[in-house]
Short mmCIF file of C-alpha atoms and ligand atoms in Angstrom, two decimals:
data_model
loop_
_atom_site.label_atom_id
_atom_site.label_comp_id
_atom_site.label_asym_id
_atom_site.label_seq_id
_atom_site.Cartn_x
_atom_site.Cartn_y
_atom_site.Cartn_z
CA MET A 1 -37.36 78.90 -41.90
CA THR A 2 -35.41 77.17 -44.60
CA ASN A 3 -35.31 73.00 -45.20
CA ILE A 4 -32.19 71.85 -46.07
CA LEU A 5 -31.35 67.63 -47.72
CA PHE A 6 -27.61 67.64 -46.98
CA VAL A 7 -26.71 65.09 -49.20
CA ALA A 8 -23.28 63.65 -49.30
CA SER A 9 -21.12 60.50 -49.76
CA GLU A 10 -19.07 60.63 -46.05
CA ALA A 11 -19.70 62.72 -42.84
CA HIS A 12 -17.42 62.81 -39.80
CA PRO A 13 -17.59 61.57 -37.05
CA LEU A 14 -19.48 58.86 -39.04
CA ILE A 15 -17.62 58.08 -41.72
CA LYS A 16 -14.93 60.38 -43.14
CA THR A 17 -11.52 60.32 -45.53
CA GLY A 18 -10.92 63.24 -46.26
CA GLY A 19 -11.95 67.62 -45.75
CA LEU A 20 -15.37 66.51 -47.41
CA GLY A 21 -16.33 64.34 -44.54
CA ASP A 22 -14.98 67.51 -42.33
CA VAL A 23 -17.16 69.13 -43.88
CA ALA A 24 -20.21 67.37 -44.38
CA GLY A 25 -19.76 66.40 -40.45
CA SER A 26 -19.18 70.09 -39.14
CA LEU A 27 -21.22 72.27 -42.25
CA PRO A 28 -24.45 71.06 -41.49
CA VAL A 29 -24.30 71.97 -38.13
CA ALA A 30 -23.81 75.34 -38.18
CA LEU A 31 -26.59 76.21 -40.49
CA GLN A 32 -28.74 74.79 -37.32
CA SER A 33 -27.38 77.17 -35.75
CA LEU A 34 -28.40 79.52 -37.78
CA ARG A 35 -31.87 78.43 -37.75
CA ALA A 36 -31.66 76.61 -40.68
CA ASP A 37 -33.68 72.67 -40.91
CA VAL A 38 -31.27 70.36 -41.82
CA ARG A 39 -31.12 66.67 -42.50
CA LEU A 40 -27.87 65.17 -43.27
CA LEU A 41 -28.73 62.42 -46.40
CA LEU A 42 -25.23 59.42 -46.40
CA PRO A 43 -25.65 55.73 -46.72
CA ALA A 44 -25.72 52.98 -43.79
CA TYR A 45 -22.31 52.19 -44.25
CA HIS A 46 -20.93 49.21 -41.90
CA ASP A 47 -18.80 51.96 -39.70
CA ALA A 48 -21.75 54.34 -39.85
CA VAL A 49 -23.99 52.34 -38.76
CA ALA A 50 -22.34 51.09 -36.37
CA ARG A 51 -20.51 54.43 -34.78
CA ALA A 52 -24.67 56.34 -34.84
CA GLY A 53 -26.33 55.06 -31.89
CA ARG A 54 -29.64 54.58 -31.94
CA LEU A 55 -31.80 55.05 -35.34
CA LYS A 56 -34.75 53.87 -35.37
CA THR A 57 -36.71 52.97 -39.18
CA VAL A 58 -38.62 56.27 -40.48
CA ALA A 59 -39.68 55.27 -44.18
CA LYS A 60 -39.71 52.43 -47.08
CA LEU A 61 -39.25 53.02 -50.20
CA THR A 62 -38.81 51.83 -53.20
CA VAL A 63 -36.94 52.64 -55.57
CA PRO A 64 -37.44 51.09 -59.43
CA GLY A 65 -35.11 47.99 -59.92
CA LEU A 66 -34.27 46.76 -56.56
CA GLY A 67 -36.00 43.87 -55.55
CA ALA A 68 -36.01 45.04 -52.45
CA PRO A 69 -37.04 48.47 -49.93
CA VAL A 70 -34.95 50.85 -48.95
CA ARG A 71 -35.01 51.76 -45.30
CA ILE A 72 -34.41 55.61 -44.22
CA LEU A 73 -32.78 55.14 -40.26
CA GLU A 74 -33.01 58.65 -38.88
CA GLY A 75 -30.60 59.11 -35.97
CA ARG A 76 -28.54 62.18 -34.67
CA LEU A 77 -25.17 62.90 -36.34
CA PRO A 78 -23.20 61.69 -32.33
CA GLY A 79 -22.17 64.91 -30.18
CA THR A 80 -24.72 66.98 -32.49
CA PRO A 81 -29.05 67.56 -32.12
CA LEU A 82 -28.51 66.98 -36.57
CA ILE A 83 -31.27 64.94 -38.03
CA THR A 84 -29.39 62.09 -40.17
CA TRP A 85 -30.65 60.27 -41.90
CA LEU A 86 -28.96 57.29 -43.01
CA VAL A 87 -29.96 55.10 -46.83
CA ASP A 88 -30.33 51.00 -45.22
CA PHE A 89 -29.63 49.05 -48.98
CA PRO A 90 -27.81 46.24 -47.58
CA PRO A 91 -26.29 44.70 -50.27
CA ALA A 92 -24.70 48.22 -51.77
CA TYR A 93 -23.38 49.49 -48.46
CA ASP A 94 -23.40 46.79 -45.64
CA ARG A 95 -19.41 46.47 -45.76
CA PRO A 96 -17.00 47.00 -43.46
CA GLY A 97 -14.22 49.66 -44.60
CA ASN A 98 -13.71 52.93 -47.11
CA PRO A 99 -16.84 53.99 -48.47
CA TYR A 100 -14.68 54.11 -52.19
CA LEU A 101 -12.57 51.10 -51.87
CA ASP A 102 -12.18 47.67 -51.32
CA SER A 103 -9.48 46.18 -49.66
CA LEU A 104 -7.36 47.27 -51.69
CA GLY A 105 -7.69 50.44 -52.94
CA GLN A 106 -9.60 49.36 -56.34
CA PRO A 107 -13.02 51.17 -55.95
CA TRP A 108 -15.97 49.49 -55.28
CA PRO A 109 -17.11 47.80 -58.72
CA ASP A 110 -20.95 48.90 -58.38
CA ASN A 111 -19.98 52.03 -57.05
CA ALA A 112 -22.24 53.19 -59.91
CA MET A 113 -25.19 51.49 -58.63
CA ARG A 114 -24.09 52.67 -55.14
CA PHE A 115 -24.26 55.87 -55.39
CA ALA A 116 -26.72 56.33 -58.33
CA LEU A 117 -28.80 54.23 -55.79
CA LEU A 118 -28.46 57.20 -53.31
CA ALA A 119 -29.68 60.38 -55.48
CA HIS A 120 -32.93 58.38 -55.83
CA VAL A 121 -33.36 58.48 -52.84
CA ALA A 122 -32.68 62.09 -51.55
CA VAL A 123 -35.02 62.58 -54.97
CA THR A 124 -37.88 60.57 -53.86
CA LEU A 125 -37.54 62.32 -50.54
CA ALA A 126 -36.57 65.92 -52.06
CA LEU A 127 -39.92 65.27 -54.08
CA GLY A 128 -42.12 64.62 -50.79
CA ARG A 129 -42.62 61.00 -52.00
CA THR A 130 -42.48 59.06 -48.76
CA ARG A 131 -44.49 59.21 -45.50
CA LEU A 132 -41.87 61.95 -44.28
CA LYS A 133 -43.32 64.74 -43.73
CA TRP A 134 -40.29 67.19 -43.65
CA ARG A 135 -40.18 68.61 -47.79
CA PRO A 136 -36.28 70.57 -48.35
CA ASP A 137 -36.79 74.42 -50.21
CA VAL A 138 -32.84 73.80 -51.39
CA VAL A 139 -31.41 70.33 -52.06
CA HIS A 140 -27.18 70.98 -51.32
CA CYS A 141 -25.53 68.21 -53.09
CA HIS A 142 -21.62 67.01 -53.10
CA ASP A 143 -19.55 66.06 -55.41
CA TRP A 144 -19.67 63.84 -57.70
CA GLN A 145 -21.35 60.94 -55.71
CA THR A 146 -24.54 62.83 -55.27
CA GLY A 147 -24.02 64.52 -58.88
CA LEU A 148 -27.18 62.69 -60.63
CA VAL A 149 -28.89 64.17 -58.21
CA PRO A 150 -29.38 67.90 -59.52
CA ALA A 151 -30.01 65.46 -63.61
CA LEU A 152 -33.00 63.67 -61.81
CA LEU A 153 -34.79 66.94 -59.91
CA ALA A 154 -34.22 69.25 -62.84
CA PRO A 155 -36.66 68.28 -65.30
CA LYS A 156 -39.43 67.63 -62.10
CA LYS A 157 -41.86 70.35 -62.05
CA SER A 158 -42.45 71.96 -58.11
CA ARG A 159 -39.30 70.68 -56.66
CA PRO A 160 -36.69 72.19 -54.87
CA ALA A 161 -33.60 74.57 -55.38
CA THR A 162 -30.45 72.85 -56.19
CA VAL A 163 -26.92 73.58 -54.92
CA PHE A 164 -23.40 72.13 -56.17
CA THR A 165 -20.16 71.60 -54.31
CA ILE A 166 -17.38 70.61 -55.47
CA HIS A 167 -14.45 69.04 -53.64
CA ASN A 168 -12.13 68.63 -56.02
CA LEU A 169 -12.64 68.09 -59.25
CA ALA A 170 -10.32 65.50 -60.09
CA TYR A 171 -13.09 62.96 -58.78
CA GLN A 172 -15.30 62.65 -61.55
CA GLY A 173 -17.48 59.32 -61.28
CA LEU A 174 -16.38 58.30 -64.67
CA PHE A 175 -17.93 55.30 -65.63
CA PRO A 176 -18.33 52.77 -69.02
CA HIS A 177 -21.50 53.38 -71.08
CA GLU A 178 -23.25 50.15 -69.84
CA SER A 179 -23.47 51.64 -66.45
CA PHE A 180 -25.66 54.55 -67.94
CA THR A 181 -27.77 51.56 -69.71
CA ALA A 182 -27.08 49.62 -66.52
CA LEU A 183 -28.48 52.04 -64.55
CA GLY A 184 -31.94 52.68 -66.43
CA LEU A 185 -30.84 56.19 -67.02
CA PRO A 186 -33.34 58.90 -68.85
CA ALA A 187 -31.94 58.20 -72.04
CA SER A 188 -31.95 62.38 -73.50
CA LEU A 189 -28.85 62.35 -69.97
CA TRP A 190 -26.79 60.74 -72.98
CA SER A 191 -25.24 63.64 -74.38
CA PRO A 192 -22.08 65.79 -74.44
CA ASP A 193 -24.71 68.76 -72.34
CA ALA A 194 -25.67 66.10 -70.01
CA LEU A 195 -23.56 62.89 -68.12
CA GLU A 196 -22.07 61.68 -71.30
CA PHE A 197 -18.33 62.76 -70.92
CA HIS A 198 -15.64 61.55 -73.61
CA GLY A 199 -18.30 58.29 -74.16
CA GLN A 200 -18.31 58.04 -70.53
CA LEU A 201 -21.19 58.47 -67.60
CA SER A 202 -19.76 61.32 -66.02
CA PHE A 203 -21.91 61.82 -62.17
CA ILE A 204 -19.39 64.97 -61.69
CA LYS A 205 -21.99 66.71 -64.61
CA GLY A 206 -24.83 65.96 -63.51
CA GLY A 207 -23.96 68.46 -59.95
CA LEU A 208 -21.43 70.96 -63.00
CA VAL A 209 -24.22 70.78 -65.77
CA PHE A 210 -28.02 70.56 -63.77
CA ALA A 211 -27.59 72.25 -60.76
CA ASP A 212 -29.26 75.82 -59.60
CA ARG A 213 -25.98 77.00 -58.37
CA LEU A 214 -21.97 75.69 -58.44
CA THR A 215 -20.15 75.99 -55.44
CA THR A 216 -16.62 75.28 -54.53
CA VAL A 217 -14.32 75.85 -51.78
CA SER A 218 -12.07 78.51 -52.13
CA PRO A 219 -12.66 81.38 -54.31
CA THR A 220 -8.96 80.80 -56.18
CA TYR A 221 -10.08 76.90 -57.21
CA ALA A 222 -13.67 78.63 -58.12
CA ARG A 223 -11.22 80.60 -60.47
CA GLU A 224 -8.87 78.63 -61.01
CA ILE A 225 -10.79 75.46 -62.50
CA GLN A 226 -12.20 77.14 -65.53
CA THR A 227 -8.58 77.16 -67.16
CA PRO A 228 -6.79 73.85 -68.25
CA GLU A 229 -4.64 73.78 -66.44
CA PHE A 230 -6.82 72.84 -63.27
CA GLY A 231 -10.23 71.91 -65.08
CA SER A 232 -9.80 68.76 -65.54
CA GLY A 233 -11.00 69.16 -69.07
CA LEU A 234 -14.15 70.83 -67.71
CA ASP A 235 -12.91 73.92 -68.01
CA GLY A 236 -15.14 74.91 -70.28
CA LEU A 237 -18.51 73.57 -68.81
CA LEU A 238 -17.32 75.03 -66.22
CA ARG A 239 -16.70 78.50 -67.96
CA ARG A 240 -20.07 78.41 -68.82
CA ARG A 241 -21.79 78.17 -65.84
CA ALA A 242 -19.32 80.81 -64.62
CA GLY A 243 -21.64 83.51 -63.64
CA ARG A 244 -23.79 80.56 -61.08
CA LEU A 245 -20.54 79.43 -59.90
CA SER A 246 -18.91 80.98 -56.54
CA GLY A 247 -16.12 79.99 -53.85
CA ILE A 248 -17.15 79.73 -50.17
CA LEU A 249 -14.21 79.17 -48.15
CA ASN A 250 -14.82 75.62 -45.96
CA GLY A 251 -14.78 76.72 -41.81
CA ILE A 252 -13.42 73.84 -39.03
CA ASN A 253 -14.84 72.28 -36.42
CA GLY A 254 -13.11 74.60 -33.46
CA GLU A 255 -14.64 72.85 -31.26
CA GLU A 256 -12.32 69.46 -32.35
CA TRP A 257 -9.92 71.28 -33.11
CA ASP A 258 -8.72 73.98 -30.18
CA PRO A 259 -5.66 72.81 -29.14
CA ALA A 260 -6.53 74.75 -25.28
CA ARG A 261 -9.11 71.79 -25.45
CA ASP A 262 -7.29 68.80 -27.88
CA PRO A 263 -8.37 65.25 -26.00
CA PHE A 264 -5.39 64.07 -28.44
CA ILE A 265 -2.87 66.35 -27.26
CA ALA A 266 -0.32 65.40 -24.16
CA LYS A 267 -0.18 69.20 -22.96
CA PRO A 268 -3.14 71.98 -23.76
CA TYR A 269 -2.14 75.47 -25.39
CA SER A 270 -3.70 78.80 -27.02
CA ALA A 271 -1.82 81.98 -28.08
CA ARG A 272 -1.54 83.30 -24.80
CA ARG A 273 0.04 79.57 -23.60
CA LEU A 274 2.47 79.20 -26.33
CA GLN A 275 5.19 77.67 -24.20
CA ASP A 276 2.52 74.46 -23.57
CA LYS A 277 3.45 73.67 -26.33
CA LEU A 278 6.53 72.53 -26.44
CA PRO A 279 5.16 69.26 -24.37
CA ASN A 280 3.67 68.43 -26.72
CA LYS A 281 7.16 68.18 -29.32
CA LEU A 282 8.46 65.66 -27.13
CA ALA A 283 4.66 64.11 -26.56
CA LEU A 284 4.67 63.29 -31.34
CA GLN A 285 9.23 62.95 -31.03
CA LYS A 286 8.62 59.99 -28.65
CA GLU A 287 5.94 58.48 -30.28
CA PHE A 288 7.68 58.82 -33.58
CA GLY A 289 10.85 57.96 -31.97
CA LEU A 290 12.37 60.89 -32.75
CA PRO A 291 15.14 62.10 -30.99
CA GLY A 292 13.72 63.73 -28.05
CA GLU A 293 15.64 67.54 -29.23
CA THR A 294 13.62 70.78 -28.27
CA GLN A 295 15.90 72.70 -30.36
CA THR A 296 15.43 70.49 -33.55
CA SER A 297 13.09 71.70 -36.16
CA LEU A 298 10.19 69.28 -36.25
CA ILE A 299 7.92 69.89 -39.67
CA GLY A 300 4.96 67.69 -39.70
CA MET A 301 2.61 66.81 -42.73
CA VAL A 302 -0.47 65.20 -42.40
CA GLY A 303 -2.73 63.41 -45.89
CA ARG A 304 -4.11 61.49 -48.67
CA LEU A 305 -1.25 59.80 -50.18
CA VAL A 306 -1.67 60.86 -53.77
CA GLN A 307 0.38 62.99 -56.46
CA GLN A 308 -2.91 66.57 -55.28
CA LYS A 309 -0.75 66.50 -52.11
CA GLY A 310 2.68 66.21 -53.34
CA ILE A 311 4.25 63.49 -52.62
CA ASP A 312 6.06 62.89 -55.01
CA LEU A 313 7.85 66.37 -54.77
CA ILE A 314 8.65 65.52 -50.67
CA LEU A 315 10.12 62.58 -51.94
CA ASP A 316 11.94 63.73 -54.47
CA THR A 317 13.29 66.85 -52.06
CA LEU A 318 13.52 64.46 -49.31
CA PRO A 319 17.68 64.09 -50.54
CA GLY A 320 17.95 68.12 -49.77
CA LEU A 321 15.60 68.08 -46.70
CA MET A 322 17.74 65.34 -44.62
CA HIS A 323 20.56 67.60 -44.93
CA ARG A 324 19.22 70.50 -43.09
CA PRO A 325 19.21 70.77 -38.92
CA LEU A 326 15.73 69.32 -39.36
CA GLN A 327 13.21 66.64 -38.27
CA LEU A 328 10.11 65.60 -40.62
CA VAL A 329 6.72 63.19 -39.66
CA ILE A 330 5.04 61.96 -41.97
CA LEU A 331 0.63 60.61 -40.82
CA GLY A 332 -1.01 59.50 -44.18
CA SER A 333 -2.16 56.10 -46.34
CA GLY A 334 -3.44 56.17 -50.35
CA GLU A 335 -1.99 55.08 -53.17
CA ALA A 336 0.55 51.79 -52.73
CA SER A 337 3.53 53.21 -53.83
CA TYR A 338 4.11 56.38 -52.35
CA GLU A 339 3.71 54.69 -49.26
CA ALA A 340 6.28 52.06 -50.13
CA ALA A 341 8.80 54.96 -51.29
CA LEU A 342 8.51 56.72 -47.42
CA ARG A 343 8.76 53.54 -45.88
CA ALA A 344 11.08 52.96 -47.71
CA GLN A 345 12.54 56.87 -47.03
CA ALA A 346 12.10 56.14 -43.20
CA ALA A 347 14.26 53.42 -42.45
CA ARG A 348 17.39 55.21 -44.71
CA TYR A 349 16.37 58.26 -42.28
CA PRO A 350 16.18 56.63 -39.09
CA GLY A 351 16.49 59.31 -36.26
CA ARG A 352 15.62 61.65 -38.62
CA LEU A 353 12.37 61.29 -41.18
CA ALA A 354 9.59 59.19 -39.44
CA VAL A 355 6.96 57.93 -41.02
CA HIS A 356 2.79 56.16 -39.94
CA ILE A 357 1.21 54.67 -43.11
CA GLY A 358 -2.23 54.65 -41.88
CA TYR A 359 -5.31 56.88 -41.25
CA ASP A 360 -5.02 57.63 -37.28
CA GLU A 361 -7.37 60.64 -35.25
CA ARG A 362 -5.58 60.63 -32.41
CA LEU A 363 -2.11 60.95 -34.12
CA ALA A 364 -2.69 64.21 -36.60
CA HIS A 365 -3.42 66.36 -33.42
CA MET A 366 -1.03 65.28 -32.37
CA ILE A 367 1.05 66.18 -35.13
CA GLU A 368 -0.36 68.97 -35.39
CA ALA A 369 0.01 70.27 -31.92
CA GLY A 370 3.45 69.16 -31.79
CA ALA A 371 5.28 70.25 -35.39
CA ASP A 372 7.24 73.61 -35.36
CA MET A 373 6.15 73.43 -38.62
CA PHE A 374 3.68 71.57 -41.31
CA LEU A 375 4.05 70.71 -45.02
CA MET A 376 1.60 71.40 -47.46
CA PRO A 377 2.99 71.74 -51.01
CA SER A 378 -0.04 70.27 -52.66
CA ARG A 379 -1.16 70.64 -57.01
CA PHE A 380 -3.74 71.59 -56.23
CA GLU A 381 -5.75 72.09 -53.19
CA PRO A 382 -9.49 73.17 -53.31
CA CYS A 383 -9.43 74.56 -49.84
CA GLY A 384 -7.83 72.33 -47.38
CA LEU A 385 -7.98 71.63 -43.94
CA ASN A 386 -5.31 70.70 -42.39
CA GLN A 387 -3.15 74.13 -43.47
CA LEU A 388 -6.57 75.52 -41.27
CA TYR A 389 -5.46 73.18 -38.76
CA SER A 390 -2.16 73.98 -38.04
CA LEU A 391 -2.43 78.46 -38.33
CA ARG A 392 -5.39 77.32 -35.02
CA TYR A 393 -2.87 75.15 -33.51
CA GLY A 394 -0.35 78.09 -34.16
CA THR A 395 2.37 75.44 -36.18
CA ILE A 396 3.14 77.59 -39.18
CA PRO A 397 2.29 76.26 -42.12
CA ILE A 398 4.85 76.00 -45.69
CA VAL A 399 2.55 75.73 -48.32
CA ARG A 400 2.11 75.88 -52.57
CA HIS A 401 0.37 79.38 -53.31
CA VAL A 402 -2.87 77.04 -55.42
CA GLY A 403 -6.76 77.16 -54.45
CA GLY A 404 -6.81 77.54 -51.01
CA LEU A 405 -4.41 77.77 -49.42
CA ALA A 406 -3.33 80.40 -51.81
CA ASP A 407 -6.33 82.49 -50.06
CA THR A 408 -6.24 81.02 -46.10
CA VAL A 409 -1.77 81.39 -45.80
CA VAL A 410 -0.14 84.73 -45.58
CA ASP A 411 3.14 84.72 -46.21
CA ALA A 412 5.84 86.04 -44.31
CA GLY A 413 7.22 88.64 -46.98
CA GLU A 414 9.04 91.62 -44.92
CA ALA A 415 5.85 93.34 -45.71
CA ASN A 416 3.58 91.18 -44.79
CA LEU A 417 5.72 90.00 -41.36
CA LYS A 418 5.65 94.29 -40.23
CA ALA A 419 2.18 94.61 -40.79
CA GLY A 420 1.86 91.32 -38.77
CA LYS A 421 -0.02 89.55 -41.24
CA ALA A 422 1.90 86.71 -42.11
CA THR A 423 1.14 83.09 -40.73
CA GLY A 424 3.22 80.79 -43.40
CA VAL A 425 5.54 80.56 -45.77
CA VAL A 426 4.19 79.98 -49.53
CA LEU A 427 5.92 78.82 -52.21
CA GLU A 428 5.01 79.97 -55.71
CA GLU A 429 6.59 77.37 -58.23
CA LYS A 430 5.61 73.13 -57.83
CA ARG A 431 10.06 72.70 -57.92
CA VAL A 432 11.78 70.92 -56.06
CA GLY A 433 14.15 73.33 -55.36
CA ALA A 434 11.44 76.23 -54.38
CA LEU A 435 9.79 73.66 -51.68
CA LEU A 436 13.19 73.60 -50.44
CA ALA A 437 14.38 77.34 -50.83
CA ALA A 438 11.05 77.43 -48.53
CA VAL A 439 12.01 75.01 -46.02
CA ASP A 440 15.04 77.22 -45.61
CA ARG A 441 13.13 80.89 -45.07
CA ALA A 442 11.05 78.92 -42.32
CA LEU A 443 14.14 77.40 -40.92
CA ALA A 444 15.45 81.17 -41.03
CA LEU A 445 12.41 83.01 -39.50
CA GLN A 446 12.08 80.03 -36.42
CA LYS A 447 15.55 81.64 -35.60
CA ASN A 448 14.14 85.16 -34.89
CA THR A 449 12.41 83.43 -32.14
CA ARG A 450 9.46 87.06 -31.57
CA ARG A 451 8.70 87.44 -35.32
CA TRP A 452 7.91 83.45 -35.36
CA LYS A 453 6.64 83.76 -32.21
CA GLN A 454 4.35 86.89 -33.94
CA MET A 455 3.53 84.73 -37.26
CA MET A 456 2.17 81.58 -34.22
CA ARG A 457 0.12 84.01 -32.34
CA THR A 458 -1.15 85.35 -35.33
CA GLY A 459 -2.31 82.63 -37.06
CA MET A 460 -4.12 80.92 -33.82
CA ARG A 461 -6.00 83.91 -33.66
CA HIS A 462 -7.70 84.55 -36.88
CA ASP A 463 -11.67 83.46 -37.27
CA PHE A 464 -12.04 80.30 -39.48
CA THR A 465 -15.00 78.58 -38.02
CA TRP A 466 -18.01 77.95 -39.73
CA ARG A 467 -19.63 81.12 -38.52
CA ARG A 468 -19.03 83.71 -41.61
CA SER A 469 -18.96 80.57 -44.48
CA ALA A 470 -22.11 79.54 -42.85
CA ALA A 471 -24.06 82.62 -42.80
CA GLN A 472 -22.10 83.08 -46.97
CA TYR A 473 -24.24 78.95 -47.63
CA LEU A 474 -27.39 80.41 -45.71
CA ARG A 475 -27.58 83.96 -47.99
CA LEU A 476 -27.64 81.55 -51.00
CA TYR A 477 -29.77 79.10 -49.94
CA LEU A 478 -32.37 82.53 -49.45
CA ARG A 479 -31.91 84.07 -52.40
CA LEU A 480 -32.00 80.49 -54.45
CA VAL A 481 -35.71 80.05 -52.94
CA ARG A 482 -37.16 83.41 -52.87
CA GLY A 483 -36.27 83.52 -57.11
CA LYS A 484 -38.31 80.25 -57.03
CA LYS A 485 -41.16 81.47 -55.85
CA ARG A 486 -41.01 85.03 -58.54
P1 LIG B 1 -8.80 66.56 -48.69
O1 LIG B 1 -9.30 66.49 -48.18
O2 LIG B 1 -8.68 66.44 -49.96
O3 LIG B 1 -8.56 64.86 -48.08
P2 LIG B 1 -7.91 68.19 -46.52
O4 LIG B 1 -6.39 69.00 -45.94
O5 LIG B 1 -9.42 69.15 -46.61
O6 LIG B 1 -7.45 67.32 -47.81
O7 LIG B 1 -8.67 67.35 -44.73
C1 LIG B 1 -8.40 66.44 -44.87
C2 LIG B 1 -8.69 65.37 -43.52
O8 LIG B 1 -8.45 64.32 -43.54
C3 LIG B 1 -7.99 66.85 -42.40
O9 LIG B 1 -9.16 66.46 -41.29
C4 LIG B 1 -6.98 65.38 -42.17
O10 LIG B 1 -6.29 65.25 -40.43
C5 LIG B 1 -8.02 64.12 -42.27
N1 LIG B 1 -6.81 62.96 -42.93
C6 LIG B 1 -5.85 62.99 -43.43
N2 LIG B 1 -5.49 61.75 -43.70
C7 LIG B 1 -4.88 61.09 -42.57
C8 LIG B 1 -4.85 59.94 -41.49
N3 LIG B 1 -3.66 59.32 -42.52
N4 LIG B 1 -4.82 60.18 -40.58
C9 LIG B 1 -5.90 61.09 -39.84
N5 LIG B 1 -6.18 61.62 -40.57
C10 LIG B 1 -6.28 62.68 -42.04
C1 LIG B 2 -11.97 67.69 -50.85
C2 LIG B 2 -10.10 68.67 -51.16
C3 LIG B 2 -9.67 69.45 -50.00
C4 LIG B 2 -11.07 71.00 -49.73
C5 LIG B 2 -12.07 69.35 -48.94
C6 LIG B 2 -12.99 69.71 -48.19
O1 LIG B 2 -11.41 66.95 -50.27
O2 LIG B 2 -9.24 67.91 -52.03
O3 LIG B 2 -8.86 70.52 -50.27
O4 LIG B 2 -10.45 71.22 -48.00
O5 LIG B 2 -12.62 68.26 -50.18
O6 LIG B 2 -13.66 70.36 -49.19
#
């Protein structure tokens, strides 16, 4: 049995802001069903504790520089048998709302301390320096919030192996030099070969430089981040570590995202009962105050309203889109300027464009089930889960040819259609014209009911659950563990 300590800053259903939460809440469960012994370590955020159910204190530890002890609260990830450890230090984590941002959308001013603390606790557990008997063979860290873990573990003798997964290279955890001093990190880490990034402290570099293995969430993104266009200034480092870097496609939680038994949607349906998708379209139109027109194409979009997701492109394309016979529903939250611009556009096109600003799990499921097509014209996309949910729900994705979108959606070109492989519409460029052309292509395809249904079914029947990808992670862990013993 391999013991894995899974360290992340969010995990569904305890706390989630995006796809990382989905992955950290489902991959460990999938690994466990492959007989790995996994423990999930998360900060004890106020909301996570509230949702966690029964918790008991299983360890107390002292972290240098903190006036009070840190407690480890043990529970189960709700709805699963996964043992979950919450790092309880109220001054750092007991505050309501978003794990990273305050109510004005600004990063919490003490984020460097908060995630350094998570790292110190992970390292203490990894080295067996608590009264807990369990010790990991591998520590699997995710994104910048956990970047210090591999850096702090690297010099230790008889330490577990480390894996660092990049879910998004654009978020790097950059802080001023004073934070480095305040955190009391070993002086040797202040170097361009370690945590320094152009005069700043970079948390993500801790993972990128020091982890034994690097992964990212799709094979295409693994290649893209080694280029200046997608490398966010770290492509040189990633090229140097290319031999240790690979891409493993994300899976989805096939129980929560299943149109045949989704409690949030108006009527369950499946590839065999496609006609039952229609009541979901009507329910979605009603929910968003759009006319209940069954013949009008309904396009959905769900996501963080940030540049990555191509929101500016959607805004620029709106005048053209609104000339087409279609309705558009958008659910999202994020940058205030995008939120305001989308609200203003919705007021301009009543009955055609409906926007809900906010985070709403139920509406996300309703959109996946009710829309005919799903729009995801991202500038970059490490993997993307929404297009996978769309495929599972027979909602044809319209995506850009980047990252995980390129790896998961098969374009409806003539050859792919003939071969019965097509599942969506892929656009190559990030221009208004290209997006309009892709939407026009989708609208034209939808008129050919036979082909359209074939595309829906092809996507719905594809297995995007964790089965294959979790096995890939497990192989990677086993190789690392065997390599260390030799
Ligand atoms: P990212 O992680 O970059 O945000 P993904 O496509 O990987 O993108 O994952 C996004 C996840 O967050 C999906 O589960 C999606 O449904 C969810 N999500 C994003 N925004 C919202 C929202 N406003 N309301 C509900 N769910 C949302
Ligand atoms: C990141 C990426 C997204 C990916 C998710 C989970 O937030 O933006 O593409 O699906 O992480 O790995």
